[in-house]
Each structure stands twice: as structure tokens, then as C-alpha cells.
Tab-separated table of C-alpha atoms and ligand atoms in Angstrom:
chain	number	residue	atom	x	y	z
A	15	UNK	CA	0.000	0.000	0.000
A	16	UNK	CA	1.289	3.344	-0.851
A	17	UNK	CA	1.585	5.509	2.820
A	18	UNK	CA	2.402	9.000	3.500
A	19	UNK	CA	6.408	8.690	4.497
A	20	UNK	CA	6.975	12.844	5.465
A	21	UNK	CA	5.073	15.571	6.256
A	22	UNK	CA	6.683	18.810	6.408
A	23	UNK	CA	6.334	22.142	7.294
A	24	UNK	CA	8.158	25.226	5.262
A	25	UNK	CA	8.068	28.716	6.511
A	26	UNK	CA	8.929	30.773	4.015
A	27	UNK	CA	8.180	35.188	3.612
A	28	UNK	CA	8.639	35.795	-0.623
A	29	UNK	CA	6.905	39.118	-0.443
A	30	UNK	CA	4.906	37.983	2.563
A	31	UNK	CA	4.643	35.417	5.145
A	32	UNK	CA	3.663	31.515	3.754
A	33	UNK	CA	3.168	28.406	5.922
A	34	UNK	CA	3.409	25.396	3.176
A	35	UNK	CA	2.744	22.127	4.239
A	36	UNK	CA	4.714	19.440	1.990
A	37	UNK	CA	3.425	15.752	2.374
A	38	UNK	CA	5.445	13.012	0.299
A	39	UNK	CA	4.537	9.450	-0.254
A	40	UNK	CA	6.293	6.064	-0.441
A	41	UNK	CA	5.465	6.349	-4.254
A	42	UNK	CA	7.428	9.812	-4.433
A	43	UNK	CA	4.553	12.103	-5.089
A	44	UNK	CA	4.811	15.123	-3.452
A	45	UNK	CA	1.253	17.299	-2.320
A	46	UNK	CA	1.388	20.931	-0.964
A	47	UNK	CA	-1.076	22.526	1.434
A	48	UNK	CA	-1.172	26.069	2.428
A	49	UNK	CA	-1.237	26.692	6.214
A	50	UNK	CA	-1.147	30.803	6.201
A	51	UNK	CA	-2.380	32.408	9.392
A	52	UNK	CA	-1.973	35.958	9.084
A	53	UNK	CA	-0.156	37.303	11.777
A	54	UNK	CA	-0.397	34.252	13.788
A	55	UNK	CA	1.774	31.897	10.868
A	56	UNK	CA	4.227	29.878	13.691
A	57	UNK	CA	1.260	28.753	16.129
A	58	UNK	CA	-0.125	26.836	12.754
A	59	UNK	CA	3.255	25.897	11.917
A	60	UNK	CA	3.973	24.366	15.441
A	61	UNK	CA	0.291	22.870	15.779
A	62	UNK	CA	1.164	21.049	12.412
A	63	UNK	CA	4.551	19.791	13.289
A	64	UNK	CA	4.507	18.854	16.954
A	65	UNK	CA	0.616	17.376	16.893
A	66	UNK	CA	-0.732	16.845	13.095
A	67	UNK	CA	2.990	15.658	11.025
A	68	UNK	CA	3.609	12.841	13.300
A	69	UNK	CA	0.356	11.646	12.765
A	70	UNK	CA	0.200	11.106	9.273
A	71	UNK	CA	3.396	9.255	8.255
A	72	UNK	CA	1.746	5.702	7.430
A	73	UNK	CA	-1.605	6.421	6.263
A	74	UNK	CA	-3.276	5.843	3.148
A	75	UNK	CA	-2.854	8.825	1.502
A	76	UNK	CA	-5.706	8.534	-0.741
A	77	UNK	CA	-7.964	8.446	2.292
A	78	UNK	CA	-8.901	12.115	2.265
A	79	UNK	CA	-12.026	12.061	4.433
A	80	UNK	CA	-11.143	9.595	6.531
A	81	UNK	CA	-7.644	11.818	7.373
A	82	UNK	CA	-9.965	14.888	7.800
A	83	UNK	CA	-12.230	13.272	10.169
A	84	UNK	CA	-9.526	11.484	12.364
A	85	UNK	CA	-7.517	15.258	12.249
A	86	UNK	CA	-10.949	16.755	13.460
A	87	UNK	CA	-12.491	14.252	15.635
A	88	UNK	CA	-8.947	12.641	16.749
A	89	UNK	CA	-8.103	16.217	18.668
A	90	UNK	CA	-11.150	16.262	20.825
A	91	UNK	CA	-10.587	20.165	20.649
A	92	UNK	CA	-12.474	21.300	17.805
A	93	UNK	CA	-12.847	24.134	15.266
A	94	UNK	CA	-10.819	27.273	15.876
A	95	UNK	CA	-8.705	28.952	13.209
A	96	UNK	CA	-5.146	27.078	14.250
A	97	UNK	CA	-6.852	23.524	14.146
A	98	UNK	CA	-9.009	24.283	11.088
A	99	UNK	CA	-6.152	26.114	9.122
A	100	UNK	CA	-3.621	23.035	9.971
A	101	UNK	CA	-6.678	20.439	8.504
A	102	UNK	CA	-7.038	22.156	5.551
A	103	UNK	CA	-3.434	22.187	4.938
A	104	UNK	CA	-3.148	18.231	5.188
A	105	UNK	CA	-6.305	18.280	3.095
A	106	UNK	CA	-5.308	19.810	0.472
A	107	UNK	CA	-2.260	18.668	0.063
A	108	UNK	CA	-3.647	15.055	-0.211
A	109	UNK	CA	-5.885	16.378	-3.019
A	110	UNK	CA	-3.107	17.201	-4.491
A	111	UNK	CA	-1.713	13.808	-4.518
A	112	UNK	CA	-4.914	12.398	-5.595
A	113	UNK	CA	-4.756	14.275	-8.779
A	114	UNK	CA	-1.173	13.255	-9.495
A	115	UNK	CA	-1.376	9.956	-8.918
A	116	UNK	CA	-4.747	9.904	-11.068
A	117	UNK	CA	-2.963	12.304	-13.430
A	118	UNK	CA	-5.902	14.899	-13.371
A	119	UNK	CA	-6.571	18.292	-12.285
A	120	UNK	CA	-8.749	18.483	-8.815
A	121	UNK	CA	-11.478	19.989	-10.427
A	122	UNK	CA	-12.073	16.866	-12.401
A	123	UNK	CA	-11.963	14.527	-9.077
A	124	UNK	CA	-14.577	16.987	-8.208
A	125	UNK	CA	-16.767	16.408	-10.704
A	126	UNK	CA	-15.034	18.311	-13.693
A	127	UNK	CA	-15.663	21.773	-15.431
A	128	UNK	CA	-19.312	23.341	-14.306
A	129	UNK	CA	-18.278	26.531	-16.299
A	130	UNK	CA	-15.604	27.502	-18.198
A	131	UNK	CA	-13.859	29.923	-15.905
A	132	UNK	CA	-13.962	31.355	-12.280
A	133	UNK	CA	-15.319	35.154	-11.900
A	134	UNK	CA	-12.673	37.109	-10.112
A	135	UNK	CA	-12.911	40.709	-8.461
A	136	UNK	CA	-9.859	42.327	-7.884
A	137	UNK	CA	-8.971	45.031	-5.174
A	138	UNK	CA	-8.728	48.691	-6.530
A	139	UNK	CA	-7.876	51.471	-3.902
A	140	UNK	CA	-6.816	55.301	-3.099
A	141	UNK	CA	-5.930	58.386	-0.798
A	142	UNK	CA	-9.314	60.183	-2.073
A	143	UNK	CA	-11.712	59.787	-4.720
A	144	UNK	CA	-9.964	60.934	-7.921
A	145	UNK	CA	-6.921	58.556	-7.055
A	146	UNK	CA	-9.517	55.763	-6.926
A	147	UNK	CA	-11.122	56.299	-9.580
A	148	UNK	CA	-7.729	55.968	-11.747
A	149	UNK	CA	-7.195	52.627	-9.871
A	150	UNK	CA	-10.820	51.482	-10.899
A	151	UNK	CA	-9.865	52.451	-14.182
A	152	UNK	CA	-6.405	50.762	-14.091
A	153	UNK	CA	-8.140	47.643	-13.068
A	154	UNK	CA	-10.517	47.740	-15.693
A	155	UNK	CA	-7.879	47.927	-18.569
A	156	UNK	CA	-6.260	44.915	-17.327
A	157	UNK	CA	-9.793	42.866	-17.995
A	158	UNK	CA	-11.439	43.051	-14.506
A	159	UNK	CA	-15.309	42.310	-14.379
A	160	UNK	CA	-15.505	43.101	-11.067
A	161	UNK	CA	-13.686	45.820	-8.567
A	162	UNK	CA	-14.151	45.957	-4.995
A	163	UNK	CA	-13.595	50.110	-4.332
A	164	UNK	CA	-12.141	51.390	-1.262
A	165	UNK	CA	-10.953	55.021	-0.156
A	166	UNK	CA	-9.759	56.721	2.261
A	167	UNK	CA	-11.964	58.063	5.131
A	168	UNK	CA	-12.078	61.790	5.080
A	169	UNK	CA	-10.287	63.135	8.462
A	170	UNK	CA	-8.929	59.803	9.465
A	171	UNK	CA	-4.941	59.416	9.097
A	172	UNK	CA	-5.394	55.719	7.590
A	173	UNK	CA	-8.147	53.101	6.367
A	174	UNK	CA	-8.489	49.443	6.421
A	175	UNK	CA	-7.716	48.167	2.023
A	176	UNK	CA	-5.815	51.785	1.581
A	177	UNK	CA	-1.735	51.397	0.812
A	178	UNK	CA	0.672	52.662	3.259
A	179	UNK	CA	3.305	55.504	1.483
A	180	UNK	CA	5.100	52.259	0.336
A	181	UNK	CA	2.560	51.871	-1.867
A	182	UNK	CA	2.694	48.245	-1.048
A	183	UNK	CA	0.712	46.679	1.612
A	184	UNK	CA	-2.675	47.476	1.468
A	185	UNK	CA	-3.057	46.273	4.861
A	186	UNK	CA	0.027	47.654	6.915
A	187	UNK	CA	1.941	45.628	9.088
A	188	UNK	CA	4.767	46.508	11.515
A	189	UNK	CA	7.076	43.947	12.797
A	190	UNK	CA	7.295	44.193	16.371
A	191	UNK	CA	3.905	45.746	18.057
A	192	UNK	CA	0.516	46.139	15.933
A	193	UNK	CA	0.585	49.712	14.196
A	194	UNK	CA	-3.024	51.333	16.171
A	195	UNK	CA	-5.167	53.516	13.874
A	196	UNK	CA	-7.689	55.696	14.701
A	197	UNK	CA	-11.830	54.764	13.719
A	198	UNK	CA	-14.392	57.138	13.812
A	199	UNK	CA	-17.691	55.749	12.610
A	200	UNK	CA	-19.626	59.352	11.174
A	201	UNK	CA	-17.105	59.752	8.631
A	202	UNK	CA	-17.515	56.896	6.701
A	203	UNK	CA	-20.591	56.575	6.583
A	204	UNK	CA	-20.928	59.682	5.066
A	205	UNK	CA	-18.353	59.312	2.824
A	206	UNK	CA	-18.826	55.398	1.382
A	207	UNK	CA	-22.096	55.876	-0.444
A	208	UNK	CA	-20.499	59.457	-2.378
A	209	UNK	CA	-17.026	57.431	-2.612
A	210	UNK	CA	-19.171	54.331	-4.928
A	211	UNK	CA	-21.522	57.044	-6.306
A	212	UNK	CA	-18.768	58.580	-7.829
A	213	UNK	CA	-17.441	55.127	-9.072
A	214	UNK	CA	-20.701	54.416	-10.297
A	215	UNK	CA	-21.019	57.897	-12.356
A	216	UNK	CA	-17.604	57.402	-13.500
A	217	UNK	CA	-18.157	53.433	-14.871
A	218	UNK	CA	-21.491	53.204	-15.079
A	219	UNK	CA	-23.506	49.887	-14.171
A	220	UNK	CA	-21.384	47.548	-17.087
A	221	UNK	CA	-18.983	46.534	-14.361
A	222	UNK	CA	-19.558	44.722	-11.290
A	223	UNK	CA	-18.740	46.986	-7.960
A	224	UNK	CA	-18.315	45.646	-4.602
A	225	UNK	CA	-17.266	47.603	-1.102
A	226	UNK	CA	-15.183	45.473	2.225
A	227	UNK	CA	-17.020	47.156	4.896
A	228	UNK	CA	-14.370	44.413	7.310
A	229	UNK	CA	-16.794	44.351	10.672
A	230	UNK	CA	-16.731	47.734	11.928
A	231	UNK	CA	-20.502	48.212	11.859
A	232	UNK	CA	-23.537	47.660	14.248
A	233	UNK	CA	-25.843	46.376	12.830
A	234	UNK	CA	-28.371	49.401	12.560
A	235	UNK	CA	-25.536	51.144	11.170
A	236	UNK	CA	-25.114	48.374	8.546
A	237	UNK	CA	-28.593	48.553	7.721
A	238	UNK	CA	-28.433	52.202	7.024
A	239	UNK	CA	-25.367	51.487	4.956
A	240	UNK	CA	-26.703	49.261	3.095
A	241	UNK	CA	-30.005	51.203	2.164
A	242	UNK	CA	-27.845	54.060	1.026
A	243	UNK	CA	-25.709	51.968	-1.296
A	244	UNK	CA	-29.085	50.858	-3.180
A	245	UNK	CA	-29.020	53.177	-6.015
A	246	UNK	CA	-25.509	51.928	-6.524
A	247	UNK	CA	-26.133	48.481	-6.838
A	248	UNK	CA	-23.835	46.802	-5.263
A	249	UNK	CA	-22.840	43.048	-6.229
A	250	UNK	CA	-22.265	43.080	-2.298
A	251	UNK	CA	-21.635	45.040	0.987
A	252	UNK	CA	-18.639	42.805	2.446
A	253	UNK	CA	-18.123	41.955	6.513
A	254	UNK	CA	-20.423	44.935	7.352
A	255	UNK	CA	-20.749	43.726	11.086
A	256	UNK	CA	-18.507	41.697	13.560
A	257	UNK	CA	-18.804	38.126	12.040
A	258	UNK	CA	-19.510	35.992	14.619
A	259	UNK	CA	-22.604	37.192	15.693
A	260	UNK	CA	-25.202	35.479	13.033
A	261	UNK	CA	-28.416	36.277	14.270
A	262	UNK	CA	-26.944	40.556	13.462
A	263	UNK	CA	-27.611	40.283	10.097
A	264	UNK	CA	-31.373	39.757	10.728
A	265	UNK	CA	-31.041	43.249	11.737
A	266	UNK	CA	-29.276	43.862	8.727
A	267	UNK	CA	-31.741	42.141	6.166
A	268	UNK	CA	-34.252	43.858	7.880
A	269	UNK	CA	-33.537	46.922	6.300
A	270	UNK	CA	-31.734	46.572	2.842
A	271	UNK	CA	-32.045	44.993	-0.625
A	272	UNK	CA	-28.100	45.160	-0.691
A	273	UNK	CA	-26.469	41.694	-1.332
A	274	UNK	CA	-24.438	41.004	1.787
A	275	UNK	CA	-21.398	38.781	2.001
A	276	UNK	CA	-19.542	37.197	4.925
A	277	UNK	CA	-16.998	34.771	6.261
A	278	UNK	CA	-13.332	35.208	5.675
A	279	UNK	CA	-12.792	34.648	9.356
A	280	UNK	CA	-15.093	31.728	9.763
A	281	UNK	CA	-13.473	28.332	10.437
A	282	UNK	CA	-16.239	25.662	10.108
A	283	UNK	CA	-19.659	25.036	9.195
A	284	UNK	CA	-20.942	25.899	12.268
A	285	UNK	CA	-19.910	29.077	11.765
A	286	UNK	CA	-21.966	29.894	9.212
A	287	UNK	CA	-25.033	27.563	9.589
A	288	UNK	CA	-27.783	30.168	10.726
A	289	UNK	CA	-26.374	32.430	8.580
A	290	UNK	CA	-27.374	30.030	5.634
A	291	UNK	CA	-30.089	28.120	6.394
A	292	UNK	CA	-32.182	31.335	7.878
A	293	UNK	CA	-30.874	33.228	4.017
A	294	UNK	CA	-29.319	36.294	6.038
A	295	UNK	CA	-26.853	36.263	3.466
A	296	UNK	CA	-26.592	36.584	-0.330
A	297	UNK	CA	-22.534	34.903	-0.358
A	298	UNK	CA	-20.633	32.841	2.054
A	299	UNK	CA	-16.848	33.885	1.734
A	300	UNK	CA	-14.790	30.989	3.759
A	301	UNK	CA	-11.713	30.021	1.915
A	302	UNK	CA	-10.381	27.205	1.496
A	303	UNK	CA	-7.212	27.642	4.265
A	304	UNK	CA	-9.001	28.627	6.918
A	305	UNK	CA	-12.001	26.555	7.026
A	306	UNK	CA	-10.970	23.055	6.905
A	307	UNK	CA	-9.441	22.405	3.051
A	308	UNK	CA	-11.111	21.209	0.139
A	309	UNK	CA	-13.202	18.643	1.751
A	310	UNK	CA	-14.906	21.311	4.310
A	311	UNK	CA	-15.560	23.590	2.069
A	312	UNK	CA	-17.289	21.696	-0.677
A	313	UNK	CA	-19.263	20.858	2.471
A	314	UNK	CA	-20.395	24.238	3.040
A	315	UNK	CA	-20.753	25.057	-0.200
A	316	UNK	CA	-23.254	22.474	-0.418
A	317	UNK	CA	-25.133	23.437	2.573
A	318	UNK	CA	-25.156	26.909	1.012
A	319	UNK	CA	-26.717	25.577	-2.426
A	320	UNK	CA	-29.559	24.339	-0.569
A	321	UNK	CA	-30.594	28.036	0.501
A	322	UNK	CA	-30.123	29.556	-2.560
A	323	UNK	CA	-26.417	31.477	-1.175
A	324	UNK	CA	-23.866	31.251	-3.815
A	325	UNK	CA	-19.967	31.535	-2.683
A	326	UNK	CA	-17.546	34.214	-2.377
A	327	UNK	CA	-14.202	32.942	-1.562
A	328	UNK	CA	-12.040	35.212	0.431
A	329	UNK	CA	-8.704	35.547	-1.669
A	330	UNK	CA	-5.765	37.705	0.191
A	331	UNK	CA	-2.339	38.178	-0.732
A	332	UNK	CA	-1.849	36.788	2.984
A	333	UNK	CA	-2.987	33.329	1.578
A	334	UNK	CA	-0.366	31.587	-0.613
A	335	UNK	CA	-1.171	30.598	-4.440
A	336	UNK	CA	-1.628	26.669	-3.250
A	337	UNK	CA	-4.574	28.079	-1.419
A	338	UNK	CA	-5.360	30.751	-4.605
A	339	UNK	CA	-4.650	27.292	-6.990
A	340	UNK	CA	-7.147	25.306	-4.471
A	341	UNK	CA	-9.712	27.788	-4.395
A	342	UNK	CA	-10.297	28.011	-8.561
A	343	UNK	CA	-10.435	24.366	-8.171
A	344	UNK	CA	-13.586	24.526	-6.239
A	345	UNK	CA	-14.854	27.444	-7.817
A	346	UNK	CA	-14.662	26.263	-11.351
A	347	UNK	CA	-16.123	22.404	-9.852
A	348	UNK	CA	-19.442	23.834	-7.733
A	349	UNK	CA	-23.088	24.611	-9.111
A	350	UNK	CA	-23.467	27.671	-6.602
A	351	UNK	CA	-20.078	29.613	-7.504
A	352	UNK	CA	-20.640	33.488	-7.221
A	353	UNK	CA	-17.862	35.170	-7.527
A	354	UNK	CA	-13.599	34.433	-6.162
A	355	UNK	CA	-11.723	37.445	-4.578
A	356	UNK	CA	-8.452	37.915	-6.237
A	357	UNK	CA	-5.340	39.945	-4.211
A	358	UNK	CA	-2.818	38.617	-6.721
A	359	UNK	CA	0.846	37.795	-4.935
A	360	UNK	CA	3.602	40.400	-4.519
A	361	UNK	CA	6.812	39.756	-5.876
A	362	UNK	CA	9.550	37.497	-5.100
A	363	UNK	CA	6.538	35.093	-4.491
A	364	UNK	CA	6.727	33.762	-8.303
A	365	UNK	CA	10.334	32.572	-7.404
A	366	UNK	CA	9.001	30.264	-4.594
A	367	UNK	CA	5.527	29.102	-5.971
A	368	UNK	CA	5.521	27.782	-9.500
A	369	UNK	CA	1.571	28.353	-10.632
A	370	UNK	CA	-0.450	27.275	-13.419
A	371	UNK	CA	-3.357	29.498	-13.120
A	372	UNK	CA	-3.914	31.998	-16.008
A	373	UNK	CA	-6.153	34.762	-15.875
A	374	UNK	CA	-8.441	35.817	-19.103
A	375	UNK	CA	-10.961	38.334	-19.620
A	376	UNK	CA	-11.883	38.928	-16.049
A	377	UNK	CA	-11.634	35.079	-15.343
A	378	UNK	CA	-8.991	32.588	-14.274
A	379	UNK	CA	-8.857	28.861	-14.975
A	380	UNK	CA	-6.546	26.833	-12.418
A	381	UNK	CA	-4.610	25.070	-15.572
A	382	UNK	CA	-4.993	20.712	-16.405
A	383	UNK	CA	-1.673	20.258	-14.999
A	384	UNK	CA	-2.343	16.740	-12.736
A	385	UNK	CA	-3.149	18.014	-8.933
A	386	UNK	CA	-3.600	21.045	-8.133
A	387	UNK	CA	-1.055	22.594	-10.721
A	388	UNK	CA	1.721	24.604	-8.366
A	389	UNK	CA	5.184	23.662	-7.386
A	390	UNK	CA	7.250	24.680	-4.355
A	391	UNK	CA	10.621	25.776	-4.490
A	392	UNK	CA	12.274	24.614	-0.841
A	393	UNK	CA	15.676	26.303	-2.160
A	394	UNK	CA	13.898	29.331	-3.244
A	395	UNK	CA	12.020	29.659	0.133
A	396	UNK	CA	15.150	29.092	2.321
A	397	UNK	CA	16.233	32.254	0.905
A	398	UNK	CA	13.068	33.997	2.376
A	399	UNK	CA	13.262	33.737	5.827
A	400	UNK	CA	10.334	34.425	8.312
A	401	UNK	CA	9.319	38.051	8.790
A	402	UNK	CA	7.485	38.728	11.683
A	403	UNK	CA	4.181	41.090	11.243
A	404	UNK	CA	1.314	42.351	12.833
A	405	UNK	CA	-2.307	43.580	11.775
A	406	UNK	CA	-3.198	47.021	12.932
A	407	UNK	CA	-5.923	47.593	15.502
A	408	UNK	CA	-8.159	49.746	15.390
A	409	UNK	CA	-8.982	52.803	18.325
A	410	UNK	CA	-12.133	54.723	18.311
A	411	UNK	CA	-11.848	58.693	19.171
A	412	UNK	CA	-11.504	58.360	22.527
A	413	UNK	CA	-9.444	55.366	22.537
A	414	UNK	CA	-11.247	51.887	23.078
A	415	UNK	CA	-10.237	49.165	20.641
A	416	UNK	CA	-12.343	48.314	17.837
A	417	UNK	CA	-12.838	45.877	14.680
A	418	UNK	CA	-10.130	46.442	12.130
B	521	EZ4	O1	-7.902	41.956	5.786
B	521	EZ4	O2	-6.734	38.766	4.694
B	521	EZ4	O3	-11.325	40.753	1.819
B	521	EZ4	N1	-10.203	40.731	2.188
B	521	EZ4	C1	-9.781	41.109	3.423
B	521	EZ4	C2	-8.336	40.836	3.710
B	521	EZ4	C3	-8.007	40.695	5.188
B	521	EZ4	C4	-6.685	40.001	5.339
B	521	EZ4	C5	-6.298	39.800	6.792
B	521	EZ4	O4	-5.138	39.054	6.885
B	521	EZ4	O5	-10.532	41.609	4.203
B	521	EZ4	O6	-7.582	41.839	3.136
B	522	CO	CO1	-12.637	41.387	3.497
């Protein structure tokens, strides 16, 4: 019988910080899982080699659900972003296998092609509303179908999807304590609905416009948001309230026709159960990382096809292209797809992760290379080392922490 004989974990920072998972088998195959954390990278790297690697070396490697079930079960301690991040890492890195040894692409073990490419909006950002408007615009000559628009918040000395004068990160990070940032509520609500207006006046209704709204509402305050942006048609309001508390968005729905999307931070079903089955939600946006691989998402995904919610996958720069490469292999596979966020990776990341996606007309495909169609290369990510980071908080006026 062919067994898993190593599983490894490579830390590696090509732009960014990526946890990759490599499992090889007594055949030679080699599968890679992404095990990114943002911020938090080394507790999924430790939880994966002190309690999950020792575990696998032996098994079947074709036993996919049967891994994912002992992994989840097996720890008695369940769900959680460090457990469910590590899973899907093993997960998909056994998919991986799969195809190679079957010599397919994983979105034909998942029951092939159900369109002919994956919808992707991509990120498009400035300092005001003239600057933004030039990066719609730059987006849209490079093919995009869909933009998500963010700006600035007048008065307030930085924003949440807005680059830092490096022009680089869109969300800043500082290596040894969390830069804080200052939130004031008034301002952007105010400012948000004349901020897509002016997109809207600009572009017109040919392309699809979405807004990250990343948890810093109530919910009244959503629902007011939300009402506002009608005119504009949104293709969705994004994270408008904290996500963890389902039973807000009743509020939410309650009081707007705008399509709302959730769940980059969810980690399991459960997570997003009421949220489905109750339809408080138009899109459910976990990715594949960080809730539970390929095999926990499909399951979600199916859940979420019975209500009528079609998927969103969150897509970050802070998730490496094995999870961008599993993601489009879902995407393209499931009857509910909506629509995949796409962040793109910032250089050197190319000279560590070998991809086969290819991106067309406001679409990308994830390539018939056998598995899930991206090499690692270890000698190319020893020369990357780890690079400590932190998220910003966020501080209201008078100085209690809120949602970032
Ligand atoms: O802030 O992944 O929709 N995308 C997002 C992301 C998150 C980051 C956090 O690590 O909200 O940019
Ligand atoms: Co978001």
C-alpha cells in the first residue's frame, strides 16, 4: 500500500509570510497545502509539526475524508482557526496527490468543469476619490469584471484596504507591536455611499462593484449602509458587522435589498449555519485555508446551495497561491459559484511558488496540470526567511479598541 512517508512544514516570507505544508509518499509524489495564518503563521506551523505531522506518516494517503475526520475528531478540541487552518493544509495537500497519482486536475476529481472559468474581483484602492477612480480604471484595462472600491476616510490618518506611502501593503503591518489607527464611525458613513456614487457615475452599471465594509458596523448602522448603497447596486456590501454574531444580520436584512457577504474569518460550518439556512446572506466567503481544506468547504458550499447562497471565496495576498490554486479548483467544480476574490501575490513570491493558473478576460482557470497545478521551491524559500508582522488595531476617538 502506498503511505504518507513525510510531512513537512516550510516557513517561508517571498513578499509575505507563507506556511506550506509538503506531504510526500512512499510512491514519491509530493502534495502541498497552504497553512497561512496571518499574523499568527508559527502557532499553525507548530500545531502542524509537533501534533498533526507525526500523525500522518503511514496512512493511506488517498484516504482524504477519513484523514480529515480522524484530524478533526482525533483532537477532541475542535474548530478554531489554528486547528481548522492546519486540517485544511493536510487536506489539500492530499488532493493534491490524488490528482497526481490519477494524473488529473482536482477539479475533475470533483466532478469536472461546471463553467468555463472562475469570476474574479480584484482590489482597486486610493488616498481620495480621484486617485480611486484611476485605480478602478487601471483595473478595468487589465480585464477586470468586477472591482471591490475602497478610499480613504475623510479626516482619518489611515483606512483598512488603503496602501501605506510604500505603496505596497494594502493592509500595513509593523514587525514588532501592531501599528493602532484611529476609527471614527460618522465619517464613513458619510463618505462610502459618495465614494461608490462617484465610481458608479464614472463606470457606469457595465462593471460589477463591490465595497469590504471588514466588521466595523452595528448592525443598525449596517442597515443604514446598506439602504444608502441601493441606487448603486452593489454586487455586495462585504463583513459589514462583527462576524460571529449570526443572528446581526437579521437586523441587517431587515432593512436593505443590498447583497451582503460574509466569512473570511469563519473556520467551520458551524460558523456559518444560521447564517445560511435562515438566508441572512446573499454569499458565504470561507476560503479554502481557513475553514478546513477542500473537503470542508465543498461541504459548506453544499449546505449553502440548498438556501439559494452562492460563494464568495475570500482571496488575500496573505494566503499563498496553493490556497489561490485550491480555491479556482472549487470554484470552477461547484453549481453555486458566485464570484472568487483575487489579491494577486507580490513579488519574489513567483520565485518560490511555480503556478499554473492563467487569468483571461476577467476570469482565471486553475490550468490541467495533474493536482492542483503549483510547485514549491524549498531552495527558493530558504532564501526567504520568516518576517514577523502584525495587523493594525483599530482605536475609536476616545481610545477603546475596535474591529479592524
Ligand atoms: O484583511 O486577509 O477581503 N479581504 C480582506 C483581507 C483581510 C486580510 C487579513 O489578513 O478583508 O484583506
Ligand atoms: Co474582506
Amino acid at each position: 500500500m502506498t503511505t504518507i512517508t513525510e510531512a513537512r512544514v516550510i516557513v517561508t516570507a517571498p513578499g509575505r509570510n507563507y506556511v506550506t505544508l509538503k506531504i510526500t509518499t512512499s510512491d514519491g509524489v509530493v502534495g502541498w497545502g497552504d497553512a497561512t495564518l496571518n499574523g499568527r503563521e508559527l502557532a499553525v506551523a507548530a500545531y502542524l509539526t509537533e501534533h498533526v505531522c507525526p500523525l500522518l506518516v503511514g496512512r493511506d494517503p488517498a484516504r482524504i475524508e477519513d484523514t480529515w475526520q480522524f484530524l478533526y475528531k482525533g483532537a477532541y478540541w475542535r474548530r478554531g482557526p489554528v486547528t481548522m487552518t492546519a486540517i485544511a493544509a493536510v487536506d489539500v495537500a492530499l488532493w493534491d496527490i490524488l490528482g497526481k497519482v490519477a494524473g488529473l486536475p482536482v477539479y475533475k476529481l470533483l466532478g469536472g468543469a461546471a463553467r468555463d472559468g472562475v469570476l474574479v474581483y480584484c482590489h482597486a484602492t486610493g488616498e481620495d476619490v480621484p486617485a480611486l477612480l484611476d485605480d478602478v480604471a487601471r483595473h478595468v484595462d487589465q480585464g477586470y469584471l468586477a472591482v471591490r472600491a475602497q478610499a480613504a476616510v475623510p479626516g482619518l490618518a489611515k483606512t483598512y484596504g488603503v496602501p501605506t506611502p510604500d505603496g505596497k501593503l494594502y493592509e500595513p503591518a509593523s514587525s514588532a507591536l501592531p501599528e493602532e489607527h484611529l476609527w471614527d464611525t460618522a465619517p464613513y458613513l458619510r463618505s462610502a455611499p459618495e465614494m461608490l456614487g462617484a465610481v458608479r457615475e464614472r463606470f457606469g452599471f457595465g462593471i460589477h462593484l463591490l465595497h469590504d465594509v471588514h466588521h466595523r458596523l452595528t448592525p443598525i448602522e449596517a442597515g443604514r449602509l446598506g439602504r444608502d448603497l441601493e441606487p448603486h447596486r452593489l454586487f455586495w456590501m462585504e463583513d459589514p458587522t462583527p462576524a460571529e454574531d449570526q443572528a446581526a444580520f437579521r437586523v441587517i436584512r431587515q432593512h436593505t435589498t443590498t447583497p451582503l457577504a460574509v466569512g473570511e474569518v469563519f473556520n467551520s460550518i458551524w460558523d456559518c449555519q444560521q447564517l445560511i439556512t435562515e438566508r441572512l446572506i446573499d454569499y458565504i466567503r470561507t476560503s479554502v485555508t481557513h475553514a478546513g481544506g477542500i473537503t470542508h468547504l465543498r461541504r459548506i458550499f453544499a449546505l449553502a446551495d440548498l438556501y439559494g447562497v452562492r460563494t464568495g471565496s475570500h482571496g488575500p495576498g496573505d494566503l499563498s497561491p496553493v490556497s489561490l490554486a485550491a480555491a479556482l479548483h472549487v470554484d470552477l467544480s461547484v453549481p453555486n459559484f458566485g464570484i472568487q476574490e483575487f489579491m494577486g501575490h507580490r513579488e519574489p513570491a513567483s520565485e518560490v511558488f511555480r503556478t499554473g493558473y492563467t487569468f483571461e478576460n476577467g476570469y482565471l482557470h486553475p490550468g490541467d496540470e495533474p493536482g492542483l497545478g503549483v510547485e514549491v521551491d524549498e531552495e527558493a524559500a530558504a532564501r526567504f526567511p520568516y518576517d514577523p508582522r502584525q495587523l493594525p488595531v483599530n482605536r475609536r476617538l476616545d481610545g477603546s479598541v475596535h474591529d479592524w
